[in-house]
């Protein structure tokens, strides 16, 4: 089955710096790669996603890149702000056999220091 | 405003009890998922369902079962609760196909004593 590995597990940056979180997946049939942000005590929420027919997607200060050959995808946050502090999860999904299966990485705890 | 609602925010149960965690969504989603969240382990998939009465095992189904009698409701059942099932449980739902956004419930923190 699908396995998603996520690194690093913790990341500490100064406000204004960039942050990069990397994920790898195992199943080449996966074709959808969302990223979720979970603030303390809250439910995970989608912040950006990318589909397998696209190599890069950007939304203001966040961007995601996908390398299907290497089975890597990454989240890039520029000009980090204290409110970016949260746990970030990558995930991989495929639609196969009539259903979706959504598998998450272990999460990255990002701390942005003023 | 889309909603996924879990029946309890906090639960304390005794070892050996049968425990029911309920999840209801109002978005007419076909897919529903149960995850457990533990520090350092992320969100691990327990079971999922893509239609009424249909279910598939996730990565850690041992000690759990599920029920999907109605499209909007997906129940997680701990047949005989054990202390290693103390965790945060999250329910999520998505549309079927097309790989769309997952909406999560607020989570149930279960403590088994």
Tab-separated table of N, CA, C and O in Angstrom, chain A residues 2-66:
chain	number	residue	atom	x	y	z
A	2	UNK	N	0.176	2.388	-0.079
A	2	UNK	CA	0.889	3.662	-0.135
A	2	UNK	C	1.546	3.972	1.202
A	2	UNK	O	0.991	3.689	2.273
A	3	UNK	N	2.741	4.559	1.128
A	3	UNK	CA	3.450	5.028	2.310
A	3	UNK	C	3.970	6.431	2.012
A	3	UNK	O	4.522	6.667	0.937
A	4	UNK	N	3.770	7.334	2.938
A	4	UNK	CA	4.221	8.715	2.765
A	4	UNK	C	5.189	9.062	3.892
A	4	UNK	O	4.835	8.927	5.067
A	5	UNK	N	6.375	9.477	3.506
A	5	UNK	CA	7.367	9.895	4.491
A	5	UNK	C	7.540	11.410	4.421
A	5	UNK	O	7.614	11.972	3.326
A	6	UNK	N	7.656	12.029	5.571
A	6	UNK	CA	7.704	13.490	5.650
A	6	UNK	C	8.882	13.922	6.508
A	6	UNK	O	9.106	13.372	7.590
A	7	UNK	N	9.607	14.952	6.022
A	7	UNK	CA	10.770	15.481	6.748
A	7	UNK	C	10.848	16.995	6.580
A	7	UNK	O	10.500	17.511	5.515
A	8	UNK	N	11.328	17.716	7.585
A	8	UNK	CA	11.718	17.209	8.911
A	8	UNK	C	10.514	17.046	9.827
A	8	UNK	O	9.419	17.475	9.468
A	9	UNK	N	10.700	16.492	10.991
A	9	UNK	CA	9.591	16.365	11.928
A	9	UNK	C	9.362	17.677	12.675
A	9	UNK	O	8.233	17.965	13.083
A	10	UNK	N	10.427	18.442	12.878
A	10	UNK	CA	10.289	19.776	13.463
A	10	UNK	C	11.144	20.746	12.664
A	10	UNK	O	12.189	20.373	12.124
A	11	UNK	N	10.699	21.988	12.616
A	11	UNK	CA	11.400	23.017	11.854
A	11	UNK	C	11.213	24.347	12.573
A	11	UNK	O	10.075	24.733	12.878
A	12	UNK	N	12.315	25.006	12.838
A	12	UNK	CA	12.269	26.280	13.537
A	12	UNK	C	12.931	27.332	12.665
A	12	UNK	O	14.066	27.139	12.211
A	13	UNK	N	12.224	28.423	12.394
A	13	UNK	CA	12.755	29.474	11.535
A	13	UNK	C	12.488	30.831	12.170
A	13	UNK	O	11.614	30.977	13.036
A	14	UNK	N	13.248	31.828	11.708
A	14	UNK	CA	13.002	33.207	12.117
A	14	UNK	C	11.955	33.824	11.189
A	14	UNK	O	11.902	33.500	9.979
A	15	UNK	N	11.156	34.698	11.755
A	15	UNK	CA	10.165	35.401	10.955
A	15	UNK	C	10.826	36.028	9.730
A	15	UNK	O	11.884	36.653	9.829
A	16	UNK	N	10.184	35.815	8.572
A	16	UNK	CA	10.719	36.362	7.333
A	16	UNK	C	11.541	35.376	6.539
A	16	UNK	O	11.735	35.555	5.321
A	17	UNK	N	12.028	34.317	7.207
A	17	UNK	CA	12.774	33.282	6.493
A	17	UNK	C	11.825	32.395	5.701
A	17	UNK	O	10.595	32.464	5.869
A	18	UNK	N	12.402	31.539	4.872
A	18	UNK	CA	11.609	30.539	4.149
A	18	UNK	C	11.638	29.212	4.881
A	18	UNK	O	12.576	28.926	5.637
A	19	UNK	N	10.605	28.409	4.655
A	19	UNK	CA	10.527	27.067	5.241
A	19	UNK	C	10.194	26.079	4.130
A	19	UNK	O	9.363	26.373	3.261
A	20	UNK	N	10.857	24.931	4.172
A	20	UNK	CA	10.613	23.895	3.172
A	20	UNK	C	10.371	22.565	3.877
A	20	UNK	O	11.137	22.174	4.757
A	21	UNK	N	9.300	21.910	3.499
A	21	UNK	CA	8.959	20.595	4.042
A	21	UNK	C	8.879	19.625	2.862
A	21	UNK	O	8.278	19.940	1.846
A	22	UNK	N	9.493	18.450	3.047
A	22	UNK	CA	9.590	17.506	1.938
A	22	UNK	C	8.877	16.196	2.249
A	22	UNK	O	8.908	15.722	3.386
A	23	UNK	N	8.273	15.630	1.219
A	23	UNK	CA	7.594	14.341	1.349
A	23	UNK	C	7.941	13.441	0.181
A	23	UNK	O	8.185	13.921	-0.941
A	24	UNK	N	7.985	12.156	0.457
A	24	UNK	CA	8.119	11.157	-0.595
A	24	UNK	C	6.973	10.161	-0.464
A	24	UNK	O	6.458	9.930	0.639
A	25	UNK	N	6.580	9.586	-1.580
A	25	UNK	CA	5.502	8.594	-1.557
A	25	UNK	C	5.969	7.351	-2.295
A	25	UNK	O	6.932	7.390	-3.068
A	26	UNK	N	5.278	6.258	-2.052
A	26	UNK	CA	5.770	4.982	-2.586
A	26	UNK	C	4.977	4.478	-3.789
A	26	UNK	O	5.534	3.790	-4.653
A	27	UNK	N	3.694	4.799	-3.862
A	27	UNK	CA	2.845	4.225	-4.904
A	27	UNK	C	2.765	5.167	-6.109
A	27	UNK	O	2.224	6.270	-6.009
A	28	UNK	N	3.289	4.715	-7.225
A	28	UNK	CA	3.320	5.560	-8.418
A	28	UNK	C	1.912	5.856	-8.957
A	28	UNK	O	1.751	6.735	-9.800
A	29	UNK	N	0.892	5.137	-8.479
A	29	UNK	CA	-0.483	5.397	-8.915
A	29	UNK	C	-1.093	6.605	-8.215
A	29	UNK	O	-2.145	7.093	-8.627
A	30	UNK	N	-0.456	7.092	-7.160
A	30	UNK	CA	-0.974	8.283	-6.478
A	30	UNK	C	-0.964	9.459	-7.437
A	30	UNK	O	-0.003	9.652	-8.199
A	31	UNK	N	-2.035	10.234	-7.411
A	31	UNK	CA	-2.137	11.315	-8.395
A	31	UNK	C	-2.656	12.628	-7.820
A	31	UNK	O	-2.959	13.568	-8.549
A	32	UNK	N	-2.740	12.688	-6.508
A	32	UNK	CA	-3.232	13.918	-5.876
A	32	UNK	C	-2.483	14.089	-4.564
A	32	UNK	O	-2.383	13.144	-3.771
A	33	UNK	N	-1.954	15.325	-4.349
A	33	UNK	CA	-1.053	15.538	-3.224
A	33	UNK	C	-1.450	16.832	-2.491
A	33	UNK	O	-1.023	17.923	-2.844
A	34	UNK	N	-2.250	16.704	-1.460
A	34	UNK	CA	-2.678	17.893	-0.705
A	34	UNK	C	-1.780	18.140	0.498
A	34	UNK	O	-1.092	17.229	0.998
A	35	UNK	N	-1.801	19.375	0.967
A	35	UNK	CA	-1.114	19.761	2.197
A	35	UNK	C	-2.136	20.359	3.159
A	35	UNK	O	-2.961	21.195	2.767
A	36	UNK	N	-2.040	19.926	4.429
A	36	UNK	CA	-2.963	20.399	5.451
A	36	UNK	C	-2.183	21.087	6.561
A	36	UNK	O	-1.075	20.682	6.914
A	37	UNK	N	-2.809	22.105	7.121
A	37	UNK	CA	-2.248	22.834	8.252
A	37	UNK	C	-3.146	22.595	9.456
A	37	UNK	O	-4.366	22.731	9.357
A	38	UNK	N	-2.538	22.238	10.577
A	38	UNK	CA	-3.305	22.021	11.795
A	38	UNK	C	-2.765	22.925	12.897
A	38	UNK	O	-1.668	22.698	13.417
A	39	UNK	N	-3.527	23.922	13.238
A	39	UNK	CA	-3.160	24.794	14.344
A	39	UNK	C	-3.521	24.112	15.650
A	39	UNK	O	-4.361	23.206	15.690
A	40	UNK	N	-2.897	24.544	16.714
A	40	UNK	CA	-3.047	23.901	18.013
A	40	UNK	C	-4.519	23.826	18.422
A	40	UNK	O	-5.221	24.837	18.454
A	41	UNK	N	-4.982	22.607	18.710
A	41	UNK	CA	-6.350	22.419	19.171
A	41	UNK	C	-7.413	22.493	18.101
A	41	UNK	O	-8.610	22.452	18.410
A	42	UNK	N	-6.980	22.585	16.828
A	42	UNK	CA	-7.955	22.713	15.741
A	42	UNK	C	-7.858	21.538	14.780
A	42	UNK	O	-6.935	20.740	14.836
A	43	UNK	N	-8.820	21.445	13.894
A	43	UNK	CA	-8.815	20.371	12.919
A	43	UNK	C	-7.913	20.729	11.741
A	43	UNK	O	-7.712	21.910	11.439
A	44	UNK	N	-7.349	19.734	11.049
A	44	UNK	CA	-6.538	20.014	9.856
A	44	UNK	C	-7.379	20.681	8.771
A	44	UNK	O	-8.546	20.330	8.574
A	45	UNK	N	-6.752	21.634	8.059
A	45	UNK	CA	-7.432	22.304	6.960
A	45	UNK	C	-6.515	22.360	5.757
A	45	UNK	O	-5.308	22.611	5.891
A	46	UNK	N	-7.098	22.175	4.590
A	46	UNK	CA	-6.339	22.197	3.340
A	46	UNK	C	-5.785	23.585	3.075
A	46	UNK	O	-6.496	24.588	3.185
A	47	UNK	N	-4.491	23.654	2.734
A	47	UNK	CA	-3.900	24.947	2.385
A	47	UNK	C	-3.514	25.011	0.911
A	47	UNK	O	-3.567	26.080	0.296
A	48	UNK	N	-3.138	23.903	0.334
A	48	UNK	CA	-2.776	23.874	-1.080
A	48	UNK	C	-2.728	22.419	-1.519
A	48	UNK	O	-2.523	21.525	-0.692
A	49	UNK	N	-2.963	22.182	-2.797
A	49	UNK	CA	-2.865	20.828	-3.318
A	49	UNK	C	-2.310	20.864	-4.733
A	49	UNK	O	-2.273	21.917	-5.377
A	50	UNK	N	-1.855	19.704	-5.196
A	50	UNK	CA	-1.317	19.627	-6.546
A	50	UNK	C	-1.696	18.285	-7.133
A	50	UNK	O	-1.726	17.266	-6.428
A	51	UNK	N	-2.017	18.281	-8.396
A	51	UNK	CA	-2.361	17.054	-9.087
A	51	UNK	C	-1.199	16.598	-9.946
A	51	UNK	O	-0.305	17.387	-10.282
A	52	UNK	N	-1.212	15.334	-10.334
A	52	UNK	CA	-0.027	14.726	-10.924
A	52	UNK	C	0.311	15.267	-12.301
A	52	UNK	O	1.412	15.030	-12.796
A	53	UNK	N	-0.595	15.995	-12.915
A	53	UNK	CA	-0.300	16.530	-14.238
A	53	UNK	C	0.308	17.935	-14.173
A	53	UNK	O	0.480	18.596	-15.191
A	54	UNK	N	0.649	18.369	-12.949
A	54	UNK	CA	1.211	19.707	-12.740
A	54	UNK	C	2.506	19.575	-11.954
A	54	UNK	O	2.605	18.754	-11.045
A	55	UNK	N	3.511	20.374	-12.291
A	55	UNK	CA	4.785	20.290	-11.589
A	55	UNK	C	4.923	21.268	-10.440
A	55	UNK	O	5.694	21.030	-9.510
A	56	UNK	N	4.168	22.371	-10.510
A	56	UNK	CA	4.299	23.384	-9.473
A	56	UNK	C	3.000	24.178	-9.383
A	56	UNK	O	2.308	24.391	-10.374
A	57	UNK	N	2.695	24.605	-8.166
A	57	UNK	CA	1.514	25.438	-7.948
A	57	UNK	C	1.823	26.432	-6.849
A	57	UNK	O	2.485	26.082	-5.861
A	58	UNK	N	1.359	27.651	-7.027
A	58	UNK	CA	1.676	28.696	-6.054
A	58	UNK	C	0.411	29.434	-5.638
A	58	UNK	O	-0.486	29.660	-6.456
A	59	UNK	N	0.356	29.789	-4.366
A	59	UNK	CA	-0.758	30.580	-3.844
A	59	UNK	C	-0.192	31.557	-2.830
A	59	UNK	O	0.067	31.193	-1.681
A	60	UNK	N	0.040	32.763	-3.264
A	60	UNK	CA	0.617	33.814	-2.430
A	60	UNK	C	1.964	33.356	-1.855
A	60	UNK	O	2.896	33.138	-2.609
A	61	UNK	N	2.065	33.193	-0.540
A	61	UNK	CA	3.369	32.860	0.053
A	61	UNK	C	3.663	31.363	0.087
A	61	UNK	O	4.746	30.957	0.525
A	62	UNK	N	2.735	30.545	-0.329
A	62	UNK	CA	2.986	29.112	-0.302
A	62	UNK	C	3.026	28.540	-1.719
A	62	UNK	O	2.337	29.027	-2.617
A	63	UNK	N	3.854	27.538	-1.888
A	63	UNK	CA	3.983	26.874	-3.177
A	63	UNK	C	4.242	25.393	-2.931
A	63	UNK	O	4.776	25.006	-1.882
A	64	UNK	N	3.842	24.599	-3.887
A	64	UNK	CA	4.104	23.167	-3.812
A	64	UNK	C	4.720	22.733	-5.136
A	64	UNK	O	4.324	23.213	-6.200
A	65	UNK	N	5.720	21.871	-5.058
A	65	UNK	CA	6.350	21.308	-6.245
A	65	UNK	C	6.209	19.795	-6.212
A	65	UNK	O	6.168	19.190	-5.136
A	66	UNK	N	6.140	19.195	-7.365
A	66	UNK	CA	5.974	17.755	-7.492
A	66	UNK	C	6.957	17.219	-8.516
A	66	UNK	O	7.043	17.741	-9.637
